[in-house]
Amino acid sequence: IRREWIYSVIHPNETERLSDIDPNQLNNFEVERNSILGDPCHSLMTSSAEKLKKYFAIKFKGEPGVGPGLVREWFYLVSSELLNPNYALFQPSADGVTYQPNPNSSVNSDHLAYFRFAGRIVGLAIYHRQLLDVCFTTSFFKHLLGIPININDVECIDPDFHQNMVWLLNNNINDMGLTFEVLLEEFGKRHTIELIPEGKNIDVNEKNKLQYVTLYCNMKMTHLIEQQIFSFKEGFNEFIPVNLARMFSPAELQLLISGLPEIDIEDWKKHTNYLDYNENDEIIKWFWEIVKEFSLLEKARLLQFSTGCSKVPVGGFQNLQGSTGTVLFAISRMNQNETFLPQASTCFNLLKFPQYQSKQQLKEKLLSALDGQVGFELA
């Protein structure tokens, strides 16, 4: 419903516009297939937002075709090229599927212009209902939407760091000798940074360790890529204003960008491992019955919640990627009571839930988890 509402706001006279299009009046842009981000593409993307909001056509240089039909292919190619490691713009997170800005992108002297360009591409694709071949991290989507990040968001980016932060929160650290100064590595060189003024002289203890974890997570997910995020948002918001974008959750925005995938439930079920459950347990039978009953949107949101991305890999669920390479989807028993919602470890494609007492309770808890934001917020 919100998706259709946003398009009714963006295109209030869409029916009239579509029916009145004269192919000869379209803005035609010629691009190089072998240089997707080359000069012709820059010429297109430096056009005014108002010009690009009108329907346009793409022509690949040296090829006979021209028209709106090639626009979809161009969006697909340009979104893939933005992730090309040669540009050092985005880097894959530990789950191997989702991407976020590279904190060392300044190795490319024009990196901020490219991030604004990338933001325009994503915003323009949404505006024209085109799909892109890209999945971003939850924390990056939250930055676009103005949603506070939390400690769970760092798990898919750096699972070891996440594990260490959780350990600090759950154990006494008074005698560890930590201070509010941390070690970073940039371009192969190590240096220190203070999380607060005079941080090197302030010990981390039981009273202030939550502040330490908050600041440290914020540094990794926000401050190291602050300029990149700002430039991306600047381009993105030319086509999708902030007030409209904030109508969506990170999962919904991902689906808006990448579309609803075709999900083969039998293939998903076939390539699933179980931890402290087995496929013959009643609750597991309930789970797969519920998933089959889900709408396509609910299935995609469950996949995104559990793995970090709503896309099914090429070749099916046997090729699902995680932090250590190919990692099959898994379901694990939680050692909490039935009041707890399901949780996920996206780096390991792991869905966790306790022993619920009925199929209806399991379904309600799953839907609540998909709708909610779990974890403490980072300012």
Coordinates of C-alpha atoms in Angstrom, one line a residue:
I1 CA 0.0 0.0 0.0
R2 CA 2.8 2.4 0.9
R3 CA 4.6 1.6 -2.3
E4 CA 1.6 2.6 -4.4
W5 CA 1.0 5.6 -2.2
I6 CA 4.6 6.9 -2.9
Y7 CA 4.1 6.5 -6.6
S8 CA 0.8 8.3 -6.5
V9 CA 2.7 11.2 -4.9
I10 CA 5.6 11.1 -7.3
H11 CA 3.4 10.6 -10.4
P12 CA 0.0 12.1 -9.7
N13 CA -0.9 12.1 -13.4
E14 CA 0.8 8.9 -14.4
T15 CA -2.1 7.5 -16.5
E16 CA -2.1 10.7 -18.5
R17 CA 1.6 10.8 -18.9
L18 CA 1.9 7.2 -20.0
S19 CA -0.9 7.5 -22.6
D20 CA 0.4 10.7 -24.0
I21 CA 4.0 9.7 -24.6
D22 CA 5.3 10.5 -28.1
P23 CA 8.3 8.3 -28.8
N24 CA 9.8 11.1 -30.8
Q25 CA 9.7 13.4 -27.8
L26 CA 11.7 11.2 -25.5
N27 CA 15.1 12.3 -24.2
N28 CA 17.5 10.0 -25.9
F29 CA 20.9 9.3 -24.2
E30 CA 23.7 7.4 -25.9
V31 CA 26.0 5.4 -23.6
E32 CA 29.0 3.1 -24.1
R33 CA 28.3 -0.6 -23.2
N34 CA 32.0 -1.2 -22.5
S35 CA 32.4 2.0 -20.4
I36 CA 29.1 2.1 -18.4
L37 CA 30.5 4.8 -16.0
G38 CA 32.4 6.7 -18.8
D39 CA 31.8 10.2 -20.2
P40 CA 28.5 9.5 -21.9
C41 CA 27.0 8.2 -18.7
H42 CA 28.3 11.2 -16.8
S43 CA 26.7 13.4 -19.3
L44 CA 23.4 11.7 -18.7
M45 CA 23.7 11.9 -14.9
T46 CA 24.7 15.5 -14.9
S47 CA 21.4 16.4 -16.5
S48 CA 18.9 18.2 -14.3
A49 CA 16.7 16.1 -12.1
E50 CA 13.7 17.6 -13.8
K51 CA 14.9 16.5 -17.2
L52 CA 15.6 12.9 -15.9
K53 CA 12.2 12.7 -14.2
K54 CA 10.7 12.7 -17.7
Y55 CA 10.6 9.4 -19.6
F56 CA 13.8 8.8 -21.5
A57 CA 15.4 6.3 -23.8
I58 CA 18.8 4.7 -23.9
K59 CA 20.9 3.9 -27.0
F60 CA 24.1 1.8 -26.7
K61 CA 26.7 3.3 -29.0
G62 CA 27.3 1.3 -32.1
E63 CA 24.2 -0.8 -31.6
P64 CA 21.0 -0.5 -33.6
G65 CA 18.4 -0.5 -30.8
V66 CA 17.1 2.6 -29.2
G67 CA 14.1 3.3 -26.9
P68 CA 12.7 2.8 -23.4
G69 CA 13.2 -1.0 -23.7
L70 CA 16.9 -0.6 -23.2
V71 CA 16.5 1.6 -20.1
R72 CA 16.0 -1.5 -17.9
E73 CA 19.2 -3.1 -19.2
W74 CA 21.1 0.1 -18.6
F75 CA 19.9 0.4 -15.0
Y76 CA 21.0 -3.2 -14.4
L77 CA 24.4 -2.7 -15.9
V78 CA 25.2 0.6 -14.2
S79 CA 24.1 -0.7 -10.8
S80 CA 26.4 -3.7 -11.2
E81 CA 29.3 -1.5 -12.3
L82 CA 29.0 0.8 -9.3
L83 CA 30.0 -2.3 -7.2
N84 CA 33.1 -2.9 -9.3
P85 CA 36.0 -3.1 -6.8
N86 CA 38.2 -1.1 -9.3
Y87 CA 36.2 2.0 -8.3
A88 CA 36.7 1.4 -4.6
L89 CA 33.3 2.9 -3.9
F90 CA 31.5 0.0 -2.2
Q91 CA 32.8 -3.0 -0.4
P92 CA 31.0 -6.3 0.3
S93 CA 30.1 -6.9 4.0
A94 CA 31.1 -10.1 5.7
D95 CA 27.9 -11.8 4.4
G96 CA 29.3 -11.6 0.9
V97 CA 26.0 -10.3 -0.4
T98 CA 25.2 -6.9 0.9
Y99 CA 27.3 -3.8 0.2
Q100 CA 28.2 -0.6 2.0
P101 CA 30.4 2.5 1.3
N102 CA 34.1 1.8 1.4
P103 CA 35.7 3.9 4.2
N104 CA 38.9 4.1 2.0
S105 CA 37.0 5.2 -1.1
S106 CA 39.1 8.4 -1.1
V107 CA 41.7 6.5 -3.0
N108 CA 39.5 7.5 -5.9
S109 CA 39.9 11.3 -6.0
D110 CA 36.4 11.7 -7.4
H111 CA 34.8 9.4 -4.9
L112 CA 32.3 11.8 -3.5
A113 CA 31.1 12.8 -7.0
Y114 CA 30.6 9.1 -7.7
F115 CA 28.6 8.6 -4.5
R116 CA 26.3 11.4 -5.5
F117 CA 26.1 9.8 -8.9
A118 CA 25.3 6.4 -7.2
G119 CA 22.6 8.0 -5.1
R120 CA 21.0 9.6 -8.3
I121 CA 21.0 6.2 -10.0
V122 CA 19.2 4.5 -7.1
G123 CA 16.7 7.4 -6.7
L124 CA 16.1 7.6 -10.4
A125 CA 15.5 3.9 -10.7
I126 CA 12.9 4.0 -7.9
Y127 CA 11.3 7.1 -9.6
H128 CA 10.9 5.2 -12.9
R129 CA 10.0 1.8 -11.3
Q130 CA 13.2 0.2 -12.6
L131 CA 15.0 -2.6 -10.6
L132 CA 18.7 -2.7 -9.7
D133 CA 21.0 -5.6 -9.1
V134 CA 22.3 -4.5 -5.7
C135 CA 21.7 -5.2 -2.0
F136 CA 22.9 -2.7 0.6
T137 CA 23.5 -3.3 4.3
T138 CA 20.7 -2.6 6.8
S139 CA 22.8 0.1 8.5
F140 CA 23.3 2.0 5.1
F141 CA 19.6 1.9 4.5
K142 CA 18.9 3.2 7.9
H143 CA 21.2 6.2 7.2
L144 CA 19.1 6.9 4.1
L145 CA 15.9 6.7 6.0
G146 CA 17.0 8.5 9.2
I147 CA 16.6 5.5 11.4
P148 CA 19.0 5.0 14.4
I149 CA 21.4 2.1 13.9
N150 CA 21.9 -0.6 16.6
I151 CA 24.5 -3.1 17.6
N152 CA 22.8 -5.9 15.5
D153 CA 23.4 -3.9 12.3
V154 CA 27.2 -4.3 12.6
E155 CA 27.1 -8.1 12.6
C156 CA 26.9 -8.6 8.9
I157 CA 29.6 -6.0 8.4
D158 CA 32.1 -7.4 10.9
P159 CA 30.9 -10.5 12.8
D160 CA 34.0 -10.7 14.9
F161 CA 33.7 -7.1 16.0
H162 CA 30.0 -7.7 16.8
Q163 CA 30.9 -10.7 18.9
N164 CA 33.5 -8.8 20.8
M165 CA 31.1 -5.9 21.5
V166 CA 28.4 -8.3 22.7
W167 CA 31.0 -10.0 25.0
L168 CA 32.0 -6.7 26.5
L169 CA 28.3 -5.9 27.3
N170 CA 27.8 -9.3 28.9
N171 CA 31.0 -9.6 31.0
N172 CA 32.8 -7.6 33.6
I173 CA 35.5 -5.5 31.9
N174 CA 36.9 -3.4 34.7
D175 CA 40.4 -4.9 34.6
M176 CA 40.8 -5.1 30.8
G177 CA 42.7 -1.9 30.4
L178 CA 40.5 -0.5 27.7
T179 CA 40.3 3.3 27.0
F180 CA 38.1 5.4 24.8
E181 CA 40.9 5.3 22.2
V182 CA 40.7 2.6 19.5
L183 CA 43.1 1.4 16.8
L184 CA 42.1 1.7 13.1
E185 CA 43.8 0.5 9.9
E186 CA 43.5 2.7 6.7
F187 CA 45.4 2.0 3.5
G188 CA 47.5 -0.6 5.3
K189 CA 48.6 1.8 8.1
R190 CA 47.5 1.7 11.7
H191 CA 46.6 4.8 13.7
T192 CA 44.5 5.6 16.8
I193 CA 41.3 7.6 17.1
E194 CA 39.7 8.9 20.3
L195 CA 36.0 8.2 20.6
I196 CA 35.5 11.1 22.9
P197 CA 37.8 14.1 23.8
E198 CA 40.8 12.9 25.8
G199 CA 39.6 9.4 25.3
K200 CA 43.0 7.9 25.6
N201 CA 43.0 9.0 29.2
I202 CA 39.5 7.7 30.1
D203 CA 39.2 4.0 31.2
V204 CA 36.3 1.9 30.1
N205 CA 34.5 0.3 33.0
E206 CA 31.2 -1.3 33.9
K207 CA 29.5 2.1 34.2
N208 CA 30.5 3.5 30.9
K209 CA 30.9 0.4 28.7
L210 CA 27.6 0.9 27.0
Q211 CA 28.7 4.3 25.9
Y212 CA 32.0 2.8 24.6
V213 CA 30.2 0.1 22.6
T214 CA 27.7 2.7 21.2
L215 CA 30.5 5.1 20.1
Y216 CA 32.7 2.3 18.7
C217 CA 29.8 0.8 16.6
N218 CA 28.8 4.3 15.5
M219 CA 32.3 5.0 14.3
K220 CA 32.4 1.8 12.2
M221 CA 29.0 2.2 10.7
T222 CA 28.7 6.0 10.5
H223 CA 31.6 8.3 11.1
L224 CA 34.1 6.5 8.9
I225 CA 31.8 6.8 5.9
E226 CA 30.0 10.0 6.8
Q227 CA 31.0 12.0 3.7
Q228 CA 30.1 9.1 1.4
I229 CA 26.6 8.8 3.0
F230 CA 26.0 12.5 2.7
S231 CA 26.9 12.6 -1.0
F232 CA 24.8 9.5 -1.7
K233 CA 21.8 11.0 0.1
E234 CA 22.3 14.2 -1.8
G235 CA 21.8 12.5 -5.1
F236 CA 19.1 10.1 -3.9
N237 CA 16.9 12.8 -2.5
E238 CA 16.8 14.7 -5.8
F239 CA 14.3 12.0 -6.9
I240 CA 13.0 10.6 -3.6
P241 CA 12.5 13.3 -1.1
V242 CA 13.3 12.6 2.6
N243 CA 9.7 12.7 3.7
L244 CA 8.7 10.1 1.2
A245 CA 11.7 7.8 1.8
R246 CA 11.0 7.7 5.5
M247 CA 7.7 6.1 4.9
F248 CA 9.6 2.8 4.4
S249 CA 11.6 0.4 6.6
P250 CA 15.1 -0.7 5.4
A251 CA 13.6 -4.1 4.2
E252 CA 10.9 -2.4 2.3
L253 CA 13.3 0.0 0.6
Q254 CA 15.5 -2.9 -0.4
L255 CA 12.4 -4.5 -2.1
L256 CA 11.6 -1.2 -3.7
I257 CA 15.1 -1.2 -5.3
S258 CA 15.5 -4.9 -6.1
G259 CA 11.9 -6.0 -6.5
L260 CA 10.2 -9.2 -5.3
P261 CA 12.2 -12.3 -5.9
E262 CA 10.9 -15.6 -7.1
I263 CA 11.3 -17.9 -4.1
D264 CA 11.2 -21.7 -4.5
I265 CA 10.1 -22.8 -1.0
E266 CA 10.9 -26.5 -1.7
D267 CA 14.4 -25.5 -2.7
W268 CA 14.7 -23.4 0.4
K269 CA 13.5 -26.2 2.6
K270 CA 15.8 -28.7 0.9
H271 CA 18.9 -26.6 1.6
T272 CA 18.2 -25.9 5.2
N273 CA 20.2 -27.1 8.3
Y274 CA 18.8 -27.4 11.8
L275 CA 20.5 -26.7 15.1
D276 CA 18.8 -28.2 18.2
Y277 CA 15.8 -28.8 16.0
N278 CA 15.3 -31.4 13.3
E279 CA 13.1 -31.4 10.2
N280 CA 10.5 -33.7 11.8
D281 CA 9.9 -31.5 14.8
E282 CA 6.3 -30.2 14.9
I283 CA 7.5 -26.6 15.1
I284 CA 9.6 -27.0 12.0
K285 CA 6.7 -28.4 10.1
W286 CA 4.7 -25.4 11.3
F287 CA 7.4 -23.1 10.1
W288 CA 7.4 -24.4 6.5
E289 CA 3.6 -24.4 6.4
I290 CA 3.6 -20.8 7.5
V291 CA 6.2 -19.8 4.9
K292 CA 4.2 -21.5 2.2
E293 CA 1.1 -19.5 3.3
F294 CA 3.0 -16.2 3.3
S295 CA 2.5 -13.7 0.5
L296 CA 5.4 -13.2 -1.9
L297 CA 6.2 -9.9 0.0
E298 CA 6.2 -11.7 3.4
K299 CA 8.5 -14.5 2.0
A300 CA 10.9 -11.9 0.6
R301 CA 10.9 -10.0 4.0
L302 CA 11.6 -13.2 5.8
L303 CA 14.5 -14.0 3.5
Q304 CA 15.8 -10.4 4.0
F305 CA 15.4 -10.7 7.8
S306 CA 17.3 -14.0 7.9
T307 CA 20.1 -13.4 5.4
G308 CA 20.4 -9.7 5.0
C309 CA 19.2 -9.7 1.4
S310 CA 15.9 -10.4 -0.3
K311 CA 17.5 -11.9 -3.4
V312 CA 17.8 -15.6 -4.1
P313 CA 21.3 -16.4 -5.4
V314 CA 21.9 -17.7 -8.9
G315 CA 21.6 -21.5 -8.7
G316 CA 19.2 -21.4 -5.7
F317 CA 19.5 -21.7 -2.0
Q318 CA 22.4 -24.2 -2.3
N319 CA 24.6 -21.2 -3.2
L320 CA 23.5 -18.9 -0.4
Q321 CA 26.5 -16.9 0.7
G322 CA 27.6 -16.0 4.3
S323 CA 30.7 -14.7 6.1
T324 CA 32.8 -17.8 5.3
G325 CA 31.6 -18.5 1.7
T326 CA 28.7 -20.7 0.9
V327 CA 26.6 -21.0 4.1
L328 CA 23.2 -22.8 3.9
F329 CA 20.2 -21.3 5.6
A330 CA 19.8 -22.7 9.1
I331 CA 17.2 -22.7 11.9
S332 CA 18.3 -22.8 15.5
R333 CA 16.5 -23.2 18.8
M334 CA 16.7 -20.2 21.1
N335 CA 17.1 -20.9 24.8
Q336 CA 14.5 -18.2 25.8
N337 CA 10.9 -18.5 26.7
E338 CA 8.1 -18.1 24.2
T339 CA 7.7 -14.3 24.9
F340 CA 10.8 -13.7 22.9
L341 CA 10.6 -12.8 19.2
P342 CA 12.6 -14.7 16.5
Q343 CA 16.1 -13.3 15.9
A344 CA 18.6 -13.7 13.1
S345 CA 22.3 -13.7 12.5
T346 CA 22.5 -12.6 8.9
C347 CA 26.2 -13.4 8.5
F348 CA 25.5 -17.0 9.1
N349 CA 22.0 -17.1 7.4
L350 CA 20.7 -18.2 10.7
L351 CA 17.1 -17.8 12.0
K352 CA 16.5 -18.4 15.7
F353 CA 13.3 -18.9 17.6
P354 CA 12.2 -20.6 20.9
Q355 CA 9.8 -23.5 21.2
Y356 CA 6.5 -21.8 20.6
Q357 CA 3.4 -23.6 21.7
S358 CA 1.3 -23.3 18.6
K359 CA 1.5 -22.7 14.9
Q360 CA -0.5 -19.5 15.3
Q361 CA 1.9 -18.2 18.0
L362 CA 4.9 -18.9 15.7
K363 CA 3.3 -17.1 12.8
E364 CA 2.4 -14.0 15.0
K365 CA 5.9 -13.9 16.4
L366 CA 7.5 -14.2 13.0
L367 CA 5.4 -11.4 11.6
S368 CA 6.1 -9.2 14.6
A369 CA 9.9 -9.8 14.1
L370 CA 9.6 -8.8 10.5
D371 CA 7.8 -5.6 11.4
G372 CA 10.0 -4.6 14.3
Q373 CA 13.5 -3.2 14.9
V374 CA 15.5 -5.3 17.5
G375 CA 18.4 -4.1 19.5
F376 CA 19.4 -1.0 21.5
E377 CA 19.6 2.2 19.5
L378 CA 22.9 4.0 18.9
A379 CA 22.7 7.8 19.0

